[in-house]
Coordinates of C-alpha atoms in Angstrom, one line a residue:
X1 CA -16.7 -220.4 -99.5
X2 CA -16.3 -217.5 -96.7
X3 CA -18.8 -218.8 -95.0
X4 CA -17.0 -222.5 -95.0
X5 CA -13.5 -221.6 -94.0
X6 CA -15.8 -219.2 -91.6
X7 CA -17.0 -222.7 -89.8
X8 CA -14.2 -224.8 -90.8
X9 CA -12.0 -222.0 -88.1
X10 CA -14.8 -222.0 -85.8
X11 CA -15.4 -226.0 -85.4
X12 CA -12.6 -226.7 -83.3
X13 CA -14.0 -224.1 -80.8
X14 CA -17.2 -225.8 -81.8
X15 CA -16.0 -228.9 -80.7
X16 CA -13.8 -228.7 -77.9
X17 CA -15.6 -225.7 -76.2
X18 CA -13.6 -222.6 -74.2
X19 CA -10.0 -223.0 -73.8
X20 CA -8.8 -223.6 -70.3
X21 CA -5.9 -220.8 -68.8
X22 CA -2.8 -222.4 -68.2
X23 CA 0.8 -221.5 -67.4
X24 CA 4.1 -222.8 -69.1
X25 CA 5.5 -224.7 -66.3
X26 CA 9.2 -222.9 -65.3
X27 CA 11.4 -225.4 -66.7
X28 CA 10.7 -222.9 -70.1
X29 CA 9.5 -226.1 -72.1
X30 CA 6.8 -225.0 -75.3
X31 CA 3.5 -225.1 -75.1
X32 CA 0.3 -226.2 -76.9
X33 CA -1.5 -223.4 -79.0
X34 CA -4.8 -225.0 -77.8
X35 CA -5.8 -226.9 -73.9
X36 CA -8.6 -227.6 -73.6
X37 CA -10.1 -229.7 -70.0
X38 CA -13.8 -231.1 -70.2
X39 CA -16.0 -228.9 -67.5
X40 CA -12.7 -226.4 -66.6
X41 CA -12.3 -222.6 -68.5
X42 CA -10.7 -220.5 -65.4
X43 CA -8.5 -221.7 -62.7
X44 CA -8.5 -223.0 -61.0
X45 CA -9.8 -226.4 -62.1
X46 CA -12.4 -228.5 -60.1
X47 CA -11.2 -232.7 -59.8
X48 CA -13.5 -235.3 -59.0
X49 CA -11.5 -237.7 -56.8
X50 CA -12.7 -240.7 -58.4
X51 CA -14.1 -239.0 -61.6
X52 CA -12.6 -238.8 -64.6
X53 CA -10.5 -236.4 -66.0
X54 CA -10.2 -235.2 -70.2
X55 CA -8.2 -232.9 -70.8
X56 CA -6.9 -231.7 -75.0
X57 CA -3.9 -229.8 -76.0
X58 CA -3.6 -228.7 -80.2
X59 CA -1.1 -227.2 -81.7
X60 CA 1.8 -229.0 -80.0
X61 CA 4.8 -229.0 -81.7
X62 CA 8.4 -231.8 -80.8
X63 CA 11.3 -229.4 -81.0
X64 CA 13.4 -232.3 -82.0
X65 CA 12.7 -235.5 -83.7
X66 CA 11.9 -239.1 -81.3
X67 CA 10.7 -242.7 -82.0
X68 CA 9.2 -242.4 -78.9
X69 CA 6.9 -239.4 -76.2
X70 CA 6.3 -240.2 -72.0
X71 CA 3.7 -238.5 -70.7
X72 CA 4.3 -237.2 -66.9
X73 CA 2.5 -235.6 -65.0
X74 CA 3.4 -233.7 -60.9
X75 CA 1.1 -232.4 -58.6
X76 CA 2.4 -229.5 -56.2
X77 CA 0.9 -227.9 -52.8
X78 CA 3.2 -225.3 -51.7
X79 CA 5.7 -226.4 -53.7
X80 CA 6.4 -229.4 -52.9
X81 CA 5.9 -232.5 -54.5
X82 CA 3.1 -235.3 -53.7
X83 CA 4.9 -238.1 -55.1
X84 CA 2.1 -238.3 -57.2
X85 CA 3.0 -240.4 -60.9
X86 CA 0.9 -241.0 -64.2
X87 CA 0.0 -244.3 -64.2
X88 CA 2.1 -246.6 -65.9
X89 CA -0.1 -247.7 -69.2
X90 CA -0.7 -243.8 -69.9
X91 CA 3.2 -243.2 -69.9
X92 CA 3.4 -243.6 -73.4
X93 CA 1.7 -240.8 -75.4
X94 CA 2.9 -243.0 -79.0
X95 CA 0.1 -245.4 -77.5
X96 CA -2.4 -243.3 -76.1
X97 CA -3.2 -240.0 -76.4
X98 CA -1.7 -239.0 -79.7
X99 CA -3.4 -238.1 -83.2
X100 CA -2.6 -236.5 -86.2
X101 CA 1.0 -238.0 -86.3
X102 CA 2.2 -241.8 -85.9
X103 CA 5.5 -242.6 -84.1
X104 CA 8.2 -241.8 -84.8
X105 CA 8.2 -238.6 -85.0
X106 CA 10.4 -235.5 -87.3
X107 CA 11.2 -232.5 -85.9
X108 CA 8.5 -229.9 -86.7
X109 CA 5.8 -232.0 -86.4
X110 CA 2.6 -230.9 -85.3
X111 CA 0.3 -233.1 -83.9
X112 CA -2.4 -233.3 -80.6
X113 CA -2.3 -235.0 -78.0
X114 CA -5.2 -236.3 -75.1
X115 CA -5.6 -237.5 -71.4
X116 CA -7.8 -239.3 -70.5
X117 CA -8.0 -240.6 -67.0
X118 CA -9.7 -242.0 -64.4
X119 CA -8.1 -241.3 -60.9
X120 CA -8.0 -241.7 -57.0
X121 CA -6.5 -239.1 -55.6
X122 CA -5.5 -239.3 -52.3
X123 CA -5.6 -236.0 -51.2
X124 CA -8.8 -233.8 -50.9
X125 CA -10.4 -230.7 -49.9
X126 CA -6.7 -228.7 -51.3
X127 CA -5.6 -226.9 -54.6
X128 CA -2.9 -227.7 -56.1
X129 CA -0.9 -226.9 -59.3
X130 CA -0.3 -229.2 -61.8
X131 CA 2.1 -230.0 -63.7
X132 CA 1.4 -232.2 -67.6
X133 CA 3.6 -232.6 -70.0
X134 CA 5.3 -234.5 -72.9
X135 CA 8.9 -235.6 -73.0
X136 CA 11.3 -237.0 -76.2
X137 CA 13.5 -240.3 -75.8
X138 CA 15.9 -238.3 -75.7
X139 CA 15.1 -235.9 -72.1
X140 CA 13.8 -233.2 -74.4
X141 CA 11.1 -232.0 -72.8
X142 CA 8.3 -231.7 -76.3
X143 CA 5.8 -229.6 -74.3
X144 CA 4.5 -228.9 -71.1
X145 CA 2.1 -227.2 -68.8
X146 CA 0.9 -225.7 -65.3
X147 CA -2.5 -226.0 -64.0
X148 CA -4.2 -224.7 -60.9
X149 CA -6.7 -227.7 -60.2
X150 CA -9.3 -227.6 -56.5
X151 CA -9.2 -231.5 -56.1
X152 CA -12.7 -232.8 -54.4
X153 CA -14.1 -236.0 -53.0
X154 CA -16.3 -238.2 -55.5

């Protein structure tokens, strides 16, 4: 019995690998219990322009009931927003990304979110501060994290 519990406890670490360090956004929005960005175990993460970024946020709990959830990404260099926006096809987190629950979400619902994004980035050779977050229909922040990412040419 104890062996089964130990295996069950370690399985997420084996499946997802090592966690990726992150910061809470300056807004103070809630954070996931764990973040795993494929290929990144230390900041800054290396992001390849033209490559695919796969990021998992586990243990996200919505503070409010919401019919919809919108994803956003903001990239900043030296504190200035570089105007990068998440593509329309990835904004509706209920349609793409949320697992472990379905929309509408009741307040207190815990779920996971996966961002799977192939991207062409306009700037390479820089390190940017990247903010990724989810927002409820009423504008309440559900979760938000920041990482540092060095962008390289693909």
